PDB file of C-alpha atoms in Angstrom:
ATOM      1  CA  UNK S   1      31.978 -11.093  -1.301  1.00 34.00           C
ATOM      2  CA  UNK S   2      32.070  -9.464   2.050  1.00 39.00           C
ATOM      3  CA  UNK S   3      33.156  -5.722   1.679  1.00 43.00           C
ATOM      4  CA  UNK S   4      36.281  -4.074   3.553  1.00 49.00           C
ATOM      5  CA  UNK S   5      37.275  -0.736   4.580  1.00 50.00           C
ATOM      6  CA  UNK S   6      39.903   1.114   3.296  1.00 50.00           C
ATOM      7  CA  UNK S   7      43.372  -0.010   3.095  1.00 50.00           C
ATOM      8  CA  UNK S   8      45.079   0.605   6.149  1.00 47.00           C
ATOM      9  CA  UNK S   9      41.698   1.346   7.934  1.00 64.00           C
ATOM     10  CA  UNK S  10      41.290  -0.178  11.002  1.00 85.00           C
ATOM     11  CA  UNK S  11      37.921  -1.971  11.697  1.00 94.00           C
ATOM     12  CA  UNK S  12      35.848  -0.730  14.152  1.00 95.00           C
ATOM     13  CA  UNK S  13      34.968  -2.292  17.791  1.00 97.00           C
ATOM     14  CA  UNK S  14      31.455  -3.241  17.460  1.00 98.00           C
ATOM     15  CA  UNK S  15      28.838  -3.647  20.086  1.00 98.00           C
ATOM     16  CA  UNK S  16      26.144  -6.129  20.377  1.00 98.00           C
ATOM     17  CA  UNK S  17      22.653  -5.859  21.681  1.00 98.00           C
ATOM     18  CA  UNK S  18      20.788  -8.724  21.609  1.00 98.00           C
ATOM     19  CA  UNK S  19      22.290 -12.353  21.081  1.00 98.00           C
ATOM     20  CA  UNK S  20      18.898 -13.979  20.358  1.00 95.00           C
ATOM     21  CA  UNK S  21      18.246 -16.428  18.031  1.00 92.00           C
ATOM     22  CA  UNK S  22      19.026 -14.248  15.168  1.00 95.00           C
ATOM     23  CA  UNK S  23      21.160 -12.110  17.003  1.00 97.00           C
ATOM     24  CA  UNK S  24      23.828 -14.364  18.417  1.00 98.00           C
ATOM     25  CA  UNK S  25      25.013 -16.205  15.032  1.00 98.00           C
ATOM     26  CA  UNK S  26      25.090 -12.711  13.320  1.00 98.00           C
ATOM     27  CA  UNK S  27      27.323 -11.384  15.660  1.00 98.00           C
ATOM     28  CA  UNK S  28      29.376 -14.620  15.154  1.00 98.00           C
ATOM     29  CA  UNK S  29      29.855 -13.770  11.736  1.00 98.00           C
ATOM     30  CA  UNK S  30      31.100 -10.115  12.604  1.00 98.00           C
ATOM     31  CA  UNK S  31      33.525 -12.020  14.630  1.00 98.00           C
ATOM     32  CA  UNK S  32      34.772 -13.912  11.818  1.00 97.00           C
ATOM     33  CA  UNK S  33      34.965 -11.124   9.809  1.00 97.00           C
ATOM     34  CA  UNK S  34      37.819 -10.173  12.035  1.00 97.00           C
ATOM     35  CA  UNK S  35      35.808  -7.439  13.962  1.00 98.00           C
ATOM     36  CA  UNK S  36      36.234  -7.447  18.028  1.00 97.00           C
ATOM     37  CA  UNK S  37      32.824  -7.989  19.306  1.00 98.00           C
ATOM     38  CA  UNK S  38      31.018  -7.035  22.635  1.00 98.00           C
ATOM     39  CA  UNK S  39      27.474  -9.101  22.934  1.00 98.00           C
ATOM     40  CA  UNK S  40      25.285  -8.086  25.462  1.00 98.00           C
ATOM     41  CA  UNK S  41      21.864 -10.150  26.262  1.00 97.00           C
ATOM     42  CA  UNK S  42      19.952 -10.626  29.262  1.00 95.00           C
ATOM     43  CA  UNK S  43      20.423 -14.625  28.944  1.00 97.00           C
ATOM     44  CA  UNK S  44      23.420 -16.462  30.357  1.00 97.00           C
ATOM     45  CA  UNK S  45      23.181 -19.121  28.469  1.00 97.00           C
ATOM     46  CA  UNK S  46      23.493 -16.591  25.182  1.00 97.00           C
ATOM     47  CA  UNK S  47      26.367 -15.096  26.684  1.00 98.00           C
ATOM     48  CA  UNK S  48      28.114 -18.292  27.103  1.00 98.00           C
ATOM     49  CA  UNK S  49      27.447 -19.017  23.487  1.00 98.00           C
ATOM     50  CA  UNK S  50      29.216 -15.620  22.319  1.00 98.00           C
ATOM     51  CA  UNK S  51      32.199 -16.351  24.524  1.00 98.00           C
ATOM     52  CA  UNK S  52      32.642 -19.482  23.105  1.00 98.00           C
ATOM     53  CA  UNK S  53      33.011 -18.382  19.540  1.00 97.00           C
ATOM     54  CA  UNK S  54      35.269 -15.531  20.976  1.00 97.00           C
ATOM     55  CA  UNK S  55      33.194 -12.559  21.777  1.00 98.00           C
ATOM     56  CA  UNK S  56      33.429 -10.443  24.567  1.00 98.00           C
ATOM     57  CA  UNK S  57      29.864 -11.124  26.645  1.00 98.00           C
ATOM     58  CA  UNK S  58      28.821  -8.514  28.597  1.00 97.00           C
ATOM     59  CA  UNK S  59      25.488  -8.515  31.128  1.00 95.00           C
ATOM     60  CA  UNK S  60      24.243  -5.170  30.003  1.00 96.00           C
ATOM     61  CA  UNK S  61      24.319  -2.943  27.192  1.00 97.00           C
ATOM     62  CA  UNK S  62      26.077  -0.598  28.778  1.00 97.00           C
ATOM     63  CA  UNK S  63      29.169  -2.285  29.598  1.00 97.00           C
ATOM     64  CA  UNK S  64      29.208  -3.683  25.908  1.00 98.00           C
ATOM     65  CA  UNK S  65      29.247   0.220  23.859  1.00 98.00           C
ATOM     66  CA  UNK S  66      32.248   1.383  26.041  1.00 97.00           C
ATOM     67  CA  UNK S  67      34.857   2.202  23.456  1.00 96.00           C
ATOM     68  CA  UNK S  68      32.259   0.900  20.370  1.00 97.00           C
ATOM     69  CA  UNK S  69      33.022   2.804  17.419  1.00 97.00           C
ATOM     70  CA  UNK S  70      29.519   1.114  15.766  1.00 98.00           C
ATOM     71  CA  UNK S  71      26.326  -0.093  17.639  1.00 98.00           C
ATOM     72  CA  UNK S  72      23.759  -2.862  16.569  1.00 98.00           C
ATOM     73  CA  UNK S  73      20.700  -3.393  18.159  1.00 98.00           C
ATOM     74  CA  UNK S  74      18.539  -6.939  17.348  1.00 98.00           C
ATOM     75  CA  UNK S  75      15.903  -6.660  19.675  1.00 96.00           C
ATOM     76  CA  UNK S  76      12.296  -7.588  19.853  1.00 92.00           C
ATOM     77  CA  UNK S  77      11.151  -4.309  18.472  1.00 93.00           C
ATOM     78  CA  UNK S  78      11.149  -0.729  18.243  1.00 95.00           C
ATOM     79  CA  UNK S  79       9.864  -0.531  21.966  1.00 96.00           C
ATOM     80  CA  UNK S  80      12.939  -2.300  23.230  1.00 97.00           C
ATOM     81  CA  UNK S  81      14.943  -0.524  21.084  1.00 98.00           C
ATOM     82  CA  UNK S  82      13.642   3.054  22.275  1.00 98.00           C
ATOM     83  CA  UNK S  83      14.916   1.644  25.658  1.00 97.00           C
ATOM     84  CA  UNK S  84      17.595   0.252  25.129  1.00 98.00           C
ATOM     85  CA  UNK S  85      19.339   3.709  23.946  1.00 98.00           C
ATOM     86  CA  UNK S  86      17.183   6.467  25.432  1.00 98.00           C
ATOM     87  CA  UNK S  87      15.318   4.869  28.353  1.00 96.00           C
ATOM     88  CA  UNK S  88      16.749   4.901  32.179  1.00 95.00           C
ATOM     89  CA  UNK S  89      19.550   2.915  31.232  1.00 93.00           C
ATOM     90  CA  UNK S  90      20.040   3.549  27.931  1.00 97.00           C
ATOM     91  CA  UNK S  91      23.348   3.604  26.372  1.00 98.00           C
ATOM     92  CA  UNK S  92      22.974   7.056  24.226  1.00 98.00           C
ATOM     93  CA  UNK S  93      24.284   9.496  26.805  1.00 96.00           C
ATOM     94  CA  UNK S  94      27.556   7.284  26.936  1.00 97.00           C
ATOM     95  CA  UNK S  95      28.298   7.272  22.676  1.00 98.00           C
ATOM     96  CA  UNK S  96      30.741  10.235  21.833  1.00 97.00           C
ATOM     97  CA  UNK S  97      28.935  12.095  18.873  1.00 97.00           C
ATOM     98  CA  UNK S  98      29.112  11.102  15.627  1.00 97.00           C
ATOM     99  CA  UNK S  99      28.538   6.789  16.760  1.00 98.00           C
ATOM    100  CA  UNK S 100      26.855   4.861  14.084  1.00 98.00           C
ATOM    101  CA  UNK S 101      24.122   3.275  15.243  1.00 98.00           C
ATOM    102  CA  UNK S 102      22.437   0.469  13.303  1.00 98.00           C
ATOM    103  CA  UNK S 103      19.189  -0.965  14.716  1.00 98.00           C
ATOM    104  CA  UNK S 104      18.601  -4.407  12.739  1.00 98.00           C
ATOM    105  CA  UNK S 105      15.129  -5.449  14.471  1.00 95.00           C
ATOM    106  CA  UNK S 106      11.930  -5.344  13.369  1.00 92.00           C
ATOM    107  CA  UNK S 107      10.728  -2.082  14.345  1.00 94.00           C
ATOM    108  CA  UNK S 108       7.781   0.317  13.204  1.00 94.00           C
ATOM    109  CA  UNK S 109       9.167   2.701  10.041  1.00 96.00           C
ATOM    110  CA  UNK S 110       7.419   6.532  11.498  1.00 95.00           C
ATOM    111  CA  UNK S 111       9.093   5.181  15.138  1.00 96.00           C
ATOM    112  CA  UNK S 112      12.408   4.794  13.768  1.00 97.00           C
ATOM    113  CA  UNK S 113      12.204   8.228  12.018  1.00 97.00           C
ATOM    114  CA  UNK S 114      11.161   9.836  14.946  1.00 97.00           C
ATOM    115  CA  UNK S 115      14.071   8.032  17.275  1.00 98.00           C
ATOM    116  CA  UNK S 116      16.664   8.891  14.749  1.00 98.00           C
ATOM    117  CA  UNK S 117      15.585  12.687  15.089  1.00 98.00           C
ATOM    118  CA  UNK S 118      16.345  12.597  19.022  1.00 98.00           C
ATOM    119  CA  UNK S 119      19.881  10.092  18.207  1.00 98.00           C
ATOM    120  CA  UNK S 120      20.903  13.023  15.975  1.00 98.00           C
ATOM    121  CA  UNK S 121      19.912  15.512  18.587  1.00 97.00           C
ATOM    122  CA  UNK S 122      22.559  14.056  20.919  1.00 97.00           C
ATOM    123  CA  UNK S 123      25.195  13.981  17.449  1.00 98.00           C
ATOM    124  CA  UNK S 124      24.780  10.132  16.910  1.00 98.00           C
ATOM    125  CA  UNK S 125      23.810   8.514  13.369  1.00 98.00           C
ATOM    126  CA  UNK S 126      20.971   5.773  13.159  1.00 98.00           C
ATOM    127  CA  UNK S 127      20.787   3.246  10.330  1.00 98.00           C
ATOM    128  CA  UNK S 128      17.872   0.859  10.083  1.00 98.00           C
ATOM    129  CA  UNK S 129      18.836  -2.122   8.403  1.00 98.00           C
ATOM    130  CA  UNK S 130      16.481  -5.094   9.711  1.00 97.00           C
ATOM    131  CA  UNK S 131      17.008  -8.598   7.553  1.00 96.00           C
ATOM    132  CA  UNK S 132      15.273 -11.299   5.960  1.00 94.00           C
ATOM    133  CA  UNK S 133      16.499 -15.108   5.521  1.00 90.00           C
ATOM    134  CA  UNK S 134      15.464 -16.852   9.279  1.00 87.00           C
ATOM    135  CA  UNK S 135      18.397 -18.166  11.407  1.00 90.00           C
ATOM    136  CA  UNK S 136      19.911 -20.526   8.610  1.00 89.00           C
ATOM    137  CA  UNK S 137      20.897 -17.414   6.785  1.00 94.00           C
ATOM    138  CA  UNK S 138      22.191 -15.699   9.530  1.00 96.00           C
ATOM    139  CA  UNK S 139      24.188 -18.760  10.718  1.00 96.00           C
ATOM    140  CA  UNK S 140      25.789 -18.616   6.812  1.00 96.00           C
ATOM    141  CA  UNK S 141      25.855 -15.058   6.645  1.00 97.00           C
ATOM    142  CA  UNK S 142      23.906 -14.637   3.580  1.00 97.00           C
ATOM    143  CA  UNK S 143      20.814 -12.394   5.151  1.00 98.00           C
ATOM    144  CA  UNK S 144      18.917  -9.828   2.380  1.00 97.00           C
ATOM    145  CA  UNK S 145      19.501  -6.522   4.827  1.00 98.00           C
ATOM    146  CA  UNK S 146      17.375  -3.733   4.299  1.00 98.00           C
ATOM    147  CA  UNK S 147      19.520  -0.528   4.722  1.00 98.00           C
ATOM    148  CA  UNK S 148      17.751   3.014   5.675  1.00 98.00           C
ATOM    149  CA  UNK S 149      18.948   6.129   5.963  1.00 98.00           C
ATOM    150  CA  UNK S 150      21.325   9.217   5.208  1.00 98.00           C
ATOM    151  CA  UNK S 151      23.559   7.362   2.195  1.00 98.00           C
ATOM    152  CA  UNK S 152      26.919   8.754   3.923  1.00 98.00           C
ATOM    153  CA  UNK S 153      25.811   6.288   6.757  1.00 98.00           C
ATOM    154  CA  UNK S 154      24.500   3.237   5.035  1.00 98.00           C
ATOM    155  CA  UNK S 155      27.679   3.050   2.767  1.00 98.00           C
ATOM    156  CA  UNK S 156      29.973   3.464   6.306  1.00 97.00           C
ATOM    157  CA  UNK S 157      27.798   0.490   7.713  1.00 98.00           C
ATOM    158  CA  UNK S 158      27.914  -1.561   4.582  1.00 98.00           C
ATOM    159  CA  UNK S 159      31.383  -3.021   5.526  1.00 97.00           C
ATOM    160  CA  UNK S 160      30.295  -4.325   8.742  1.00 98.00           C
ATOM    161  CA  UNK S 161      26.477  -5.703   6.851  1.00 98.00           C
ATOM    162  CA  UNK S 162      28.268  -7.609   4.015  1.00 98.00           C
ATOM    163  CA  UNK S 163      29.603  -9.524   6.741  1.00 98.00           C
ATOM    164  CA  UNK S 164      26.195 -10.400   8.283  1.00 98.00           C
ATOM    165  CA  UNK S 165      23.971 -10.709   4.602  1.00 98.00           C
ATOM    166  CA  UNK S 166      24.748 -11.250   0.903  1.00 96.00           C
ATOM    167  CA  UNK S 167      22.396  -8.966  -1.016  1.00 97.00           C
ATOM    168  CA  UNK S 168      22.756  -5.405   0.946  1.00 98.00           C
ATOM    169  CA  UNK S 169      19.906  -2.849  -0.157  1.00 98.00           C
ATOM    170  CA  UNK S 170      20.053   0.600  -0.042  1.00 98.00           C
ATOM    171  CA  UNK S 171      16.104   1.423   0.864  1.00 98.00           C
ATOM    172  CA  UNK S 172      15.870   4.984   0.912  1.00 98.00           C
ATOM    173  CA  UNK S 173      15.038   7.236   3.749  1.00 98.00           C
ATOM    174  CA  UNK S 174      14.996   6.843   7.841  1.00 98.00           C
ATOM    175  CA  UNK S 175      12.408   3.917   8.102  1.00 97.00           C
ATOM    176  CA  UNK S 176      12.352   2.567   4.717  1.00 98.00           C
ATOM    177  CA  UNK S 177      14.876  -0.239   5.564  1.00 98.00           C
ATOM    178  CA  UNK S 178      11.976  -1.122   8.267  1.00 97.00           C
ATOM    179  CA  UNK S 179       8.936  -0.513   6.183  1.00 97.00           C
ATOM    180  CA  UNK S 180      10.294  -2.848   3.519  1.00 97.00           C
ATOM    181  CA  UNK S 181      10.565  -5.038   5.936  1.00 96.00           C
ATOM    182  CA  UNK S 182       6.943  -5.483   7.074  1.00 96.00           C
ATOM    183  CA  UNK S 183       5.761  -5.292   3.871  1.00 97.00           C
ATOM    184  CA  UNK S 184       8.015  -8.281   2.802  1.00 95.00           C
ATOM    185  CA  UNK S 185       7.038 -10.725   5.663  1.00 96.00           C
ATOM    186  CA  UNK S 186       3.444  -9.337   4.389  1.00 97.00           C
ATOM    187  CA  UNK S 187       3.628 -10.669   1.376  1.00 97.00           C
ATOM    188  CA  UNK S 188       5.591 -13.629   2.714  1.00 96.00           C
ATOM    189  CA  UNK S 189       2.306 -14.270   4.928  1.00 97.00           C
ATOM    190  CA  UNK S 190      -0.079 -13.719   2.824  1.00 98.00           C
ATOM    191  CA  UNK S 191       1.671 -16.208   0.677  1.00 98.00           C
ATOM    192  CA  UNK S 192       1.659 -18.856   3.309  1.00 98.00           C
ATOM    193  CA  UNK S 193      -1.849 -18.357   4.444  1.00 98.00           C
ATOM    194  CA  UNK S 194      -3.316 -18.724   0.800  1.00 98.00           C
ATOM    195  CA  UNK S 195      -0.927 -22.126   0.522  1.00 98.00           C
ATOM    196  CA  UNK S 196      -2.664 -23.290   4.079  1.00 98.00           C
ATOM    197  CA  UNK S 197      -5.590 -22.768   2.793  1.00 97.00           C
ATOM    198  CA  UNK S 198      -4.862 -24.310  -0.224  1.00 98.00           C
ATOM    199  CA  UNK S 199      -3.832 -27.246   1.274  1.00 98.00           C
ATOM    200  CA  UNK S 200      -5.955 -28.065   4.175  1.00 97.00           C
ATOM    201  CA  UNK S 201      -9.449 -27.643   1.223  1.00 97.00           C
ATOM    202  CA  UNK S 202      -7.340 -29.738  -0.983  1.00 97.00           C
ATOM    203  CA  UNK S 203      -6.982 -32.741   1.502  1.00 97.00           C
ATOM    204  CA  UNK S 204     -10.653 -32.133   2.963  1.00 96.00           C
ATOM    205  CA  UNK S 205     -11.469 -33.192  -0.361  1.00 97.00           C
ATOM    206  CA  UNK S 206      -9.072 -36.211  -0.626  1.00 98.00           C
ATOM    207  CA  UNK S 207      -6.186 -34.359  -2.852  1.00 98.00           C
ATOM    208  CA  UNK S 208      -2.293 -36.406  -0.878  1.00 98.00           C
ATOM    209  CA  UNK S 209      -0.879 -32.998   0.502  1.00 98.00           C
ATOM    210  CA  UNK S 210       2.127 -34.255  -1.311  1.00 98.00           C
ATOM    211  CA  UNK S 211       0.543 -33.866  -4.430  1.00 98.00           C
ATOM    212  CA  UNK S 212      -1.069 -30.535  -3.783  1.00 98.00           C
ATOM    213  CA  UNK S 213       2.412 -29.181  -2.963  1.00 98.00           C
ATOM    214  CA  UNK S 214       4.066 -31.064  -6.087  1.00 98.00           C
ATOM    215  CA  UNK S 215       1.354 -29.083  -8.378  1.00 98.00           C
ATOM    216  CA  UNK S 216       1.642 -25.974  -7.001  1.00 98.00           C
ATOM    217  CA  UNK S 217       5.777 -26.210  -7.540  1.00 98.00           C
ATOM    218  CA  UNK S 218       5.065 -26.835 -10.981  1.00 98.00           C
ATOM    219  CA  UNK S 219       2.085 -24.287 -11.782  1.00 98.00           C
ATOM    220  CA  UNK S 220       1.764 -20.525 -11.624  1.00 98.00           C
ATOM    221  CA  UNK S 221       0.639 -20.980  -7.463  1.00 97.00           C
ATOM    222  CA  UNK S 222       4.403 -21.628  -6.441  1.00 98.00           C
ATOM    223  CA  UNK S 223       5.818 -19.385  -3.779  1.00 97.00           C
ATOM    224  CA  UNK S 224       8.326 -19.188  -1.481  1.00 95.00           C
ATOM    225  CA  UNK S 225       6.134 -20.994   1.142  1.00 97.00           C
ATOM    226  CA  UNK S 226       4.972 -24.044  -1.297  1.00 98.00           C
ATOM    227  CA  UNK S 227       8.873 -24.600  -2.106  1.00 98.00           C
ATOM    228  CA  UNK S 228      10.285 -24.230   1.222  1.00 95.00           C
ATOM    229  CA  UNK S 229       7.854 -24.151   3.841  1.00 97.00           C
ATOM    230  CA  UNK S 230       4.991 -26.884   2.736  1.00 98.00           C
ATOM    231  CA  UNK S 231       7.068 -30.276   2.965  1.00 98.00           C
ATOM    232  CA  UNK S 232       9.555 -29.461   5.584  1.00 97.00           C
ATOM    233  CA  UNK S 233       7.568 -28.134   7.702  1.00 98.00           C
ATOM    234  CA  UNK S 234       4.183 -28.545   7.906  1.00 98.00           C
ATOM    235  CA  UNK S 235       3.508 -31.712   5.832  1.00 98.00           C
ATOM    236  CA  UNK S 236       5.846 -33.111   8.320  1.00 98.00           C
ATOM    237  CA  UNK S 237       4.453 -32.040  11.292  1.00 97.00           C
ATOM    238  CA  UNK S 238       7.834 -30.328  12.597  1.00 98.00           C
ATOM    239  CA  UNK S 239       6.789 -26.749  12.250  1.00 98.00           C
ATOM    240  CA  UNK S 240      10.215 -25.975  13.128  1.00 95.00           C
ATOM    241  CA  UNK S 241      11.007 -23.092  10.540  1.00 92.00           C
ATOM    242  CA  UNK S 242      12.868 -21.136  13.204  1.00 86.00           C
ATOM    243  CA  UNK S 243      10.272 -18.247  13.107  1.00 90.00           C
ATOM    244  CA  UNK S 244       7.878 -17.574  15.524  1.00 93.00           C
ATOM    245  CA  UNK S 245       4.124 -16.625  14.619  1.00 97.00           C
ATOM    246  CA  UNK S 246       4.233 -14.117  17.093  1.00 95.00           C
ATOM    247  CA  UNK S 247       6.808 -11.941  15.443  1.00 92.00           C
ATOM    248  CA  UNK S 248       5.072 -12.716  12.437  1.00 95.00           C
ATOM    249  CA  UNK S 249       1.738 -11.101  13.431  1.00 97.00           C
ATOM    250  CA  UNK S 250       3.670  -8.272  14.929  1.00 95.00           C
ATOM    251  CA  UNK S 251       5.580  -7.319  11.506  1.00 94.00           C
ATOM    252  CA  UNK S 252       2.351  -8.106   9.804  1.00 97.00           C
ATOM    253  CA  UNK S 253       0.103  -5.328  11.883  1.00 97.00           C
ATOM    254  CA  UNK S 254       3.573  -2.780  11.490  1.00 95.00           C
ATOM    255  CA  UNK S 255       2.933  -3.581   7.541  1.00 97.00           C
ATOM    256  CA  UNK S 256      -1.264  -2.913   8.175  1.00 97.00           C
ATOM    257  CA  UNK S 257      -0.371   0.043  10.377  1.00 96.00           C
ATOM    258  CA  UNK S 258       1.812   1.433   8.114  1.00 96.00           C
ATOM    259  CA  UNK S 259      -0.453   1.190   4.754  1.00 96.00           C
ATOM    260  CA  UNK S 260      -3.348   2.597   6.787  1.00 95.00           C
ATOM    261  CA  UNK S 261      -0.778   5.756   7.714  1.00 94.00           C
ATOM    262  CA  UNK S 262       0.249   5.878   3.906  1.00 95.00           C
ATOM    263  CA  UNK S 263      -3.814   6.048   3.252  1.00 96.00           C
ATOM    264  CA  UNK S 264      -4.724   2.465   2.078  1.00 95.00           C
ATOM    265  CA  UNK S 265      -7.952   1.528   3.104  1.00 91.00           C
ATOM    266  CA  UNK S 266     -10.206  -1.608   3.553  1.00 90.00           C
ATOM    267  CA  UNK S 267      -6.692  -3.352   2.545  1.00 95.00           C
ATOM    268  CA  UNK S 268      -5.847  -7.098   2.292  1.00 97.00           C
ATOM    269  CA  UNK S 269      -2.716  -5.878   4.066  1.00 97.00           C
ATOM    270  CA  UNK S 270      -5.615  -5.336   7.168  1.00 97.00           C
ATOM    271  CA  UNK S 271      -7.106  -8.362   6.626  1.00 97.00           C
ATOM    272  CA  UNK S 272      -4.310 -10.716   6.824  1.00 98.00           C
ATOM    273  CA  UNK S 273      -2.803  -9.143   9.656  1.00 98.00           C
ATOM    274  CA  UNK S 274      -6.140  -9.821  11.605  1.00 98.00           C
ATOM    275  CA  UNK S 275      -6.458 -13.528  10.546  1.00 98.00           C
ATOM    276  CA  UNK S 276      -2.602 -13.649  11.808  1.00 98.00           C
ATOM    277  CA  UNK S 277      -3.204 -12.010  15.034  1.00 98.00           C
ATOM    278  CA  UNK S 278      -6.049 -14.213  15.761  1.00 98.00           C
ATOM    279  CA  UNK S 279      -3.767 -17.176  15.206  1.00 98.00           C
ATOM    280  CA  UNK S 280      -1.534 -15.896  17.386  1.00 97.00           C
ATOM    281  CA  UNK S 281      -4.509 -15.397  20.007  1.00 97.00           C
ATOM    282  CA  UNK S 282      -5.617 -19.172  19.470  1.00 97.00           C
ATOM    283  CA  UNK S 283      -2.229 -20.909  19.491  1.00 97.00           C
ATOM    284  CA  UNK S 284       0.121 -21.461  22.371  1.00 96.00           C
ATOM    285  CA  UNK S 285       2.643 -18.444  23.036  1.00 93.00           C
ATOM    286  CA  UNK S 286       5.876 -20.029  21.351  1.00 94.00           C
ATOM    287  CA  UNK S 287       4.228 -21.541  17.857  1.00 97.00           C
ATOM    288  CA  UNK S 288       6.225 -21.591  15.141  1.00 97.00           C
ATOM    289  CA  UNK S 289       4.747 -18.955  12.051  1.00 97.00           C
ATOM    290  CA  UNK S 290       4.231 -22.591   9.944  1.00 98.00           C
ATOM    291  CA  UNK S 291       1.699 -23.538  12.519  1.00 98.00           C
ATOM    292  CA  UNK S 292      -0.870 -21.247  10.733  1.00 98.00           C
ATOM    293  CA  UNK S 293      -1.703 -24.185   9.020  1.00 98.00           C
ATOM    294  CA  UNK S 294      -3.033 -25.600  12.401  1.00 97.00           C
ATOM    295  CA  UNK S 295      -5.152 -22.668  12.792  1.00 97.00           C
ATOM    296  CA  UNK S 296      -6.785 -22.954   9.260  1.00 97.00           C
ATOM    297  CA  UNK S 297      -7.229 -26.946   9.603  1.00 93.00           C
ATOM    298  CA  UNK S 298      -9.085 -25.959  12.611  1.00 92.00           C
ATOM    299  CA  UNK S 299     -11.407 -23.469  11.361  1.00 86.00           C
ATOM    300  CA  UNK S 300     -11.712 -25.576   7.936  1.00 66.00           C
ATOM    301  CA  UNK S 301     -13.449 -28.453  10.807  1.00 59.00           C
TER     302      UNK S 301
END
């Protein structure tokens, strides 16, 4: 059930950064939650989309946080985001103090902490809350959201995230809504590359991939991947999940990173992101995060 505010409270005037593929059909579900909406994105043809499911569409970010009481970011990554409210043009000189901010990308955990340090030195709140589920979810508005940061401020933005996601987590700390992150598309990948591999040893030795998928489902091998990922989308040869492997490899090193800062050595975490990133080096530039699979049937030849 998608939380309210108070009786009588009147909702806040969000704005929008980034109407990409995630981005746009969560801010369409803030707009059918009955919040008024500014979008900005660099694309036209994004914009277009917004306006026609009723959102204000502006060109630039700035433009789209006049008179915002709350600010999401969905960006690329923490970079972007950096610039998007402190660079040249950023918006953070133009947010009266006290402006939630809720940055919803993927972005590295120790970078968010340090950003929300400077936000607060200007009076403005930052919330990490980045989200899990691929586009289907966020078309449905059932996302897993990740929520870090001072409680006061992750229970003022959990109104406006119930109407994005279903399952709303309070993480911890500045970062920890990111660092969960990573680590969950971690074990996500690591997941998917151990089916791959699986699957592409299994065939080279004559096993139906149809089968090999069917026993997993039924044995103690089943993951996420072998039930939704397998069939669909690589058995079929669509690798159309919605998910690119370059973001992929990108949360996976932030997860590496990350457990080498915390002190784990020599880790798995390492090792996967590596294999991932070499994927990513081998396959063309917009690959879907299935077509690991090509990547291991190539090096299995």
């Amino acid at each position: 059930m998608t939380a309210e505010p108070a009786p009588g409270a009147q909702k806040p005037r969000i704005a929008f950064v980034g109407l990409g593929m995630m981005g746009l059909p969560m801010a369409g579900c803030l707009l059918r939650a009955g919040y008024a909406v500014a979008g900005a994105d660099l694309s036209e043809k994004a914009r277009d989309a917004f306006s026609a499911q009723g959102g204000t569409a502006c060109a630039d970010a700035r433009t789209a946080v006049e008179g915002a009481g709350i600010v999401i970011t969905m960006l690329p990554d923490g970079k972007v985001v950096r610039a998007a409210l402190l660079g040249a043009d950023g918006v953070a000189e133009m947010l009266p103090a006290g402006t939630l901010v809720i940055d919803m990308s993927s972005s590295a955990p120790l970078g968010t902490a340090k950003l929300g340090a400077e936000l607060a030195e200007r009076g403005l709140r930052l919330v990490d809350a980045p989200v899990s589920g691929g586009v289907r979810r966020a078309v449905d508005g059932s996302l897993a959201i990740m929520a870090g940061g001072d409680p006061d401020a992750v229970e003022e933005a959990r109104p406006v995230l119930s109407a994005m996601g279903r399952s709303i987590f309070a993480t911890g700390p500045l970062g920890s809504g990111h660092a969960m992150k990573a680590l969950n598309n971690y074990v996500s990948a690591a997941g998917l590359l151990a089916a791959c591999e699986a699957l592409a040893v299994a065939q080279k030795f004559g096993i139906a991939g149809e089968t090999v998928v069917d026993v997993l489902n039924a044995s103690t091998g089943k993951n996420n991947s072998t039930e939704v990922k397998l069939k669909p989308f690589v058995l079929s040869g669509t690798f159309a999940s919605g998910f690119s492997l370059a973001l992929m490899a990108k949360d996976l090193r932030t997860a590496a990173d990350l457990g080498g800062e915390m002190g784990l050595s020599d880790s798995f975490m390492e090792t996967t992101a590596r294999i991932w990133e070499a994927a990513r080096g081998a396959l063309p530039g917009q690959s879907d995060h299935t077509e690991i699979y090509r990547f291991i049937e190539a090096r299995e030849t």
